CSV table of C-alpha atoms in Angstrom, one decimal:
chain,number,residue,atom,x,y,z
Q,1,UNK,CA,60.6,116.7,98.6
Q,2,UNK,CA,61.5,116.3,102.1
Q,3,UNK,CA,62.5,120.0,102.5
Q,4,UNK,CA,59.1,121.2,100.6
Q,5,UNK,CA,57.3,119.0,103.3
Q,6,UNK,CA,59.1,120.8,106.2
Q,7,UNK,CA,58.6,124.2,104.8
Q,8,UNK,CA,55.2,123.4,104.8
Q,9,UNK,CA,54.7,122.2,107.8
Q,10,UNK,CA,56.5,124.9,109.3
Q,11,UNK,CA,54.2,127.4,107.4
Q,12,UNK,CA,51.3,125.6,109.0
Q,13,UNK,CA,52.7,125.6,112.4
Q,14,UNK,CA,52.9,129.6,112.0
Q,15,UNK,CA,49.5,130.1,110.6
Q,16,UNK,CA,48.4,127.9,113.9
Q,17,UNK,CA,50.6,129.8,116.2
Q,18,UNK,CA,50.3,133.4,115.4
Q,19,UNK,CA,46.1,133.5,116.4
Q,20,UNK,CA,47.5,131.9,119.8
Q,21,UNK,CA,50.1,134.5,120.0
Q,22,UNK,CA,47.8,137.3,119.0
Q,23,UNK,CA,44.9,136.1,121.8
Q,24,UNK,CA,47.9,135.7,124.7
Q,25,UNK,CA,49.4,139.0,123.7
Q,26,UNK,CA,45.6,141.0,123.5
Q,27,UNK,CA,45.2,138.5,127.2
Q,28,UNK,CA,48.0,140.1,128.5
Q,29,UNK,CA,47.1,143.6,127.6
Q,30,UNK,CA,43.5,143.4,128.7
Q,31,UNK,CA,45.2,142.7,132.6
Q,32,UNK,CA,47.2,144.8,132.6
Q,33,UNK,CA,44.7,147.6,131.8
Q,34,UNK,CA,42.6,146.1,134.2
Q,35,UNK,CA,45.4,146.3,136.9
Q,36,UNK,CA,45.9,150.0,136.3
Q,37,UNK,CA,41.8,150.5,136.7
Q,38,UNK,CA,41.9,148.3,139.8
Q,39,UNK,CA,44.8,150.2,141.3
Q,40,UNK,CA,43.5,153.5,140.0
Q,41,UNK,CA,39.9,152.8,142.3
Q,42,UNK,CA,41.8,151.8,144.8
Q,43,UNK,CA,43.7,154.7,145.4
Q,44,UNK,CA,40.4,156.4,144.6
Q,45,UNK,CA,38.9,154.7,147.6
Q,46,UNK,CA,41.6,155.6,149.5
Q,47,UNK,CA,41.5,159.3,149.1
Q,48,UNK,CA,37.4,158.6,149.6
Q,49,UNK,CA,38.4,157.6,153.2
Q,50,UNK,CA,40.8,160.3,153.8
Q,51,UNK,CA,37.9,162.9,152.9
Q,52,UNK,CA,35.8,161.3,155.3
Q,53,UNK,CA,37.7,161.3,158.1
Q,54,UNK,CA,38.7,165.1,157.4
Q,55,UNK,CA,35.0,165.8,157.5
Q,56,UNK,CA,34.1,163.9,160.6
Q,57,UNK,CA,37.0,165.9,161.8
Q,58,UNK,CA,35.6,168.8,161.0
Q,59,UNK,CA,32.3,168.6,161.4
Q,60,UNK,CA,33.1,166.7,165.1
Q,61,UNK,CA,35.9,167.9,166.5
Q,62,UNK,CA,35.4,165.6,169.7
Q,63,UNK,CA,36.5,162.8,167.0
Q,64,UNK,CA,40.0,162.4,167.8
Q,65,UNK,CA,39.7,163.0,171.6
Q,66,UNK,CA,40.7,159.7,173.9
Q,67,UNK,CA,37.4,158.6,175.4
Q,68,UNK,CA,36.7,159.2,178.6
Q,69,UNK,CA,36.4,155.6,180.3
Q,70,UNK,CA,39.8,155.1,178.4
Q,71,UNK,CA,41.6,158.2,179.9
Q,72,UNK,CA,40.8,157.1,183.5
Q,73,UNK,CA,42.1,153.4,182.5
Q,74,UNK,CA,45.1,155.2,181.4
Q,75,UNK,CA,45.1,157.4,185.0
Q,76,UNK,CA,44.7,154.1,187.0
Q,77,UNK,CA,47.7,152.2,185.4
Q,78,UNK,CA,49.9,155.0,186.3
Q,79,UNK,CA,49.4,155.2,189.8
Q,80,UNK,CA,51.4,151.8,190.3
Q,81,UNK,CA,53.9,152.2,187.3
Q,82,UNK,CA,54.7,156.1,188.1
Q,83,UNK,CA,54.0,157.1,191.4
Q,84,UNK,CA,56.2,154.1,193.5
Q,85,UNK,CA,59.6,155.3,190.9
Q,86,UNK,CA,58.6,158.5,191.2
Q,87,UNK,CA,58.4,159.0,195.0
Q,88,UNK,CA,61.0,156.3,195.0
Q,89,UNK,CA,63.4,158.9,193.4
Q,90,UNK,CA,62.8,161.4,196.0
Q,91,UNK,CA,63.0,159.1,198.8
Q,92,UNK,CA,66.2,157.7,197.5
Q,93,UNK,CA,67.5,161.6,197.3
Q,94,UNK,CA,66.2,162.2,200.9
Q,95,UNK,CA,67.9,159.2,202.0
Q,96,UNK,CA,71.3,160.1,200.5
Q,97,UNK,CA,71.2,163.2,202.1
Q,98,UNK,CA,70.4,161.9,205.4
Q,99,UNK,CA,73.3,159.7,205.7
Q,100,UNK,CA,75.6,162.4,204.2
Q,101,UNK,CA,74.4,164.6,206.4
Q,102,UNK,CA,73.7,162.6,209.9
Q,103,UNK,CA,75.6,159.5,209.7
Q,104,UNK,CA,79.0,160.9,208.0
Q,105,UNK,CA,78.5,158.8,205.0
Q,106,UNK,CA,80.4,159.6,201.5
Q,107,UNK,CA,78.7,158.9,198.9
Q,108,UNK,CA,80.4,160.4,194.7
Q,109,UNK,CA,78.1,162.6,193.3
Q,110,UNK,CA,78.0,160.5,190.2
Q,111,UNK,CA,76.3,157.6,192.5
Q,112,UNK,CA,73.9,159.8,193.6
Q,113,UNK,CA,72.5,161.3,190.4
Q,114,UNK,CA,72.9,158.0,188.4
Q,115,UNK,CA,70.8,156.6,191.3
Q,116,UNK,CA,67.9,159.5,191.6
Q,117,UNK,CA,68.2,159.6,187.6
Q,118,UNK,CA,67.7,155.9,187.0
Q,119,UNK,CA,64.8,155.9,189.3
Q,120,UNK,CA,63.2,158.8,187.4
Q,121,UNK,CA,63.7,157.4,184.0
Q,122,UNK,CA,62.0,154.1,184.9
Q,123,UNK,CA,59.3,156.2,186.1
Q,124,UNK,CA,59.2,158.1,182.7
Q,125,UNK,CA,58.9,154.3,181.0
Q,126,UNK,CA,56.1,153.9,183.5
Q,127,UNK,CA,54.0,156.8,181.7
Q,128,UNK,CA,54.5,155.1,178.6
Q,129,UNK,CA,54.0,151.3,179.3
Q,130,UNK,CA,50.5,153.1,181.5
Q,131,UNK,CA,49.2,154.0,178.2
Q,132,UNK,CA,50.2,151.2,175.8
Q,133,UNK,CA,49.5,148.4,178.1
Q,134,UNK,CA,45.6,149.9,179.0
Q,135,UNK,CA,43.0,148.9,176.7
Q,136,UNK,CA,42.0,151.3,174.0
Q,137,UNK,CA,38.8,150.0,173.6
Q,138,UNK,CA,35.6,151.6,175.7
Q,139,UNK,CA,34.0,148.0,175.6
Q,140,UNK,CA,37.0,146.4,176.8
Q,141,UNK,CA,38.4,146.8,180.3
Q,142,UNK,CA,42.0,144.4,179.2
Q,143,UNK,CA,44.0,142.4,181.9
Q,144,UNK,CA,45.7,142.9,184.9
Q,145,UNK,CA,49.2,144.0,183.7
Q,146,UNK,CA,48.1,144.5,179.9
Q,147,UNK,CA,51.2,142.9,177.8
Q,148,UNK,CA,48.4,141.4,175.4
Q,149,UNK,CA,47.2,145.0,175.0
Q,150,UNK,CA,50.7,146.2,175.0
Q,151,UNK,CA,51.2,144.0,171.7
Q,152,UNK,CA,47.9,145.4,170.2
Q,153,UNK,CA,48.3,149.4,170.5
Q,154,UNK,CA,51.8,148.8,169.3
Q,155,UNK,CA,50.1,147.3,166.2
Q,156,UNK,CA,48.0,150.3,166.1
Q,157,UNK,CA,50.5,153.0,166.5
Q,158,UNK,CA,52.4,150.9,163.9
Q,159,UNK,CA,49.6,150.7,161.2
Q,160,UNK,CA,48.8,154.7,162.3
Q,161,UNK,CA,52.3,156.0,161.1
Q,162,UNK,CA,52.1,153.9,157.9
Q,163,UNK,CA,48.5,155.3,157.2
Q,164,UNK,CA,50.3,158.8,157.9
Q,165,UNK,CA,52.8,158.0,155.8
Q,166,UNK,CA,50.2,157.0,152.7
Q,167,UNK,CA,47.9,160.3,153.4
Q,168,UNK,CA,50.6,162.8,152.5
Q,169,UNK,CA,51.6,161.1,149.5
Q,170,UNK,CA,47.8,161.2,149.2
Q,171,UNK,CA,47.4,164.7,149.7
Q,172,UNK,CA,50.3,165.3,147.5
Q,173,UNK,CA,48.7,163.9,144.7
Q,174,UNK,CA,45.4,165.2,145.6
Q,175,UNK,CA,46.8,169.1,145.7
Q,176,UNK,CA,47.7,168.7,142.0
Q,177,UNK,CA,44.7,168.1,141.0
Q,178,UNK,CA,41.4,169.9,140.7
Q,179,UNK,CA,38.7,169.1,143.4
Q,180,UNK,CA,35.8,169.4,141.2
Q,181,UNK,CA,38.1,166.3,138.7
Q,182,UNK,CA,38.2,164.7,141.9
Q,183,UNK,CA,34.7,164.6,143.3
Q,184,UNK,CA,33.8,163.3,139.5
Q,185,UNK,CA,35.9,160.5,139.7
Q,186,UNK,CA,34.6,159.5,143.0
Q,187,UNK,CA,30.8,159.9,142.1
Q,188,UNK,CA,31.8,157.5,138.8
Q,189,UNK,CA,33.5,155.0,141.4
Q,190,UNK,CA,30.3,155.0,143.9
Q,191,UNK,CA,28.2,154.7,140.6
Q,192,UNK,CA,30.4,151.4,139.4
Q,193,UNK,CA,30.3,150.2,143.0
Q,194,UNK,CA,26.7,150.2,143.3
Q,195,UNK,CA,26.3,148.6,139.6
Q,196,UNK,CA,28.5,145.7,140.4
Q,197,UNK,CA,26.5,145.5,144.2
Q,198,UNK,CA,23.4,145.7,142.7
Q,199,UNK,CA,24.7,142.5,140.3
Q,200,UNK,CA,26.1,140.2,142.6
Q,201,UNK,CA,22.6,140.5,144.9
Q,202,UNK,CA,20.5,137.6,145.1
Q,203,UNK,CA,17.0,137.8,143.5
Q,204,UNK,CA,15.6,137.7,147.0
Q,205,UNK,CA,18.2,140.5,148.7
Q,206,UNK,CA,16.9,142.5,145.3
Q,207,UNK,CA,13.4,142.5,145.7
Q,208,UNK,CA,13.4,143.7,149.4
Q,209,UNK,CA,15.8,146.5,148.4
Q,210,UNK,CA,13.3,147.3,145.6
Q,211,UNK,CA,10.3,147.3,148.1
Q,212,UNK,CA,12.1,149.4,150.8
């Protein structure tokens, strides 16, 4: 009797726990599909972007030129950080030559060019630190000596080679496939973006989008 009452209630614990099962495993399944779709319009959104910015390329080439009130930023920062190592070299060269010349000093060659060199690669950092350490923004001037906006346009140089990196995987995927499948799958993700906008608006946001 004992071991018909287990069996039983073993039966019963099955027929309880196989709708659970069946409900976690059709759970997991329904994520997971809606992972892929999430991942799928993302990617989609992504190769919207890249599109974009091709077309503003093309259509405005001026685009991707360094502002004008950033340039000259740029210009003024390397007056300090290039021309004093730069003329520094040269006078350091003049002046070696003057004492070997004039005053019957030796100097080894290797002192002289390591010298003169030296000078002219910190001059060559100069260039680069003159253009990291200037603000990029036109609205912003940035400080003094610019390590805060040193720190930022490293960010931003960072984040651009990752972005480069991502486009030609992009564009890799994008070449295998047709451009008019493309453009369809980005009207259906505009469409699906403006139902779900449309839904989350307030009553009041909805009626003034209706009147205009």
């Amino acid at each position: 009797s004992s071991s018909s009452s287990s069996s039983s209630s073993s039966a019963q614990e099955a027929e309880v726990e196989t709708p659970l099962n069946k409900n976690y495993g059709a759970e997991a399944l329904d994520r997971l599909r809606r992972q892929k779709v999430e991942t799928r319009n993302e990617e989609l959104r992504q190769i919207r972007d890249l599109k974009n910015v091709d077309n503003l390329l093309s259509n405005e080439p001026d685009a991707a030129v360094i502002p004008e009130p950033v340039a000259q930023r740029m210009g003024k920062r390397m007056l300090p950080f290039v021309g004093v190592p730069l003329f520094g070299g040269m006078g350091a060269f003049v002046a070696f030559w003057y004492f070997a010349t004039y005053k019957n000093y030796e100097f080894q060659p290797a002192l002289v060019a390591f010298s003169t060199i030296a000078i002219l690669v910190f001059g060559l950092l100069g260039i680069t630190y003159s253009v990291m350490s200037a603000s990029w923004d036109v609205e912003e001037e940035g400080s003094a000596l610019g390590f805060d906006e040193f720190k930022k346009n490293l960010g931003s140089i960072r984040d651009g080679l990752r972005r480069t990196r991502e486009n030609a995987i992009l564009r890799e995927k994008m070449a295998s496939v047709p451009d008019e499948e493309i453009d369809l799958a980005l009207r259906n993700l505009d469409k699906k973006e403006q139902v779900s906008k449309v839904k989350n608006m307030s009553l009041e946001d909805k009626l003034k989008n209706e009147l205009e």
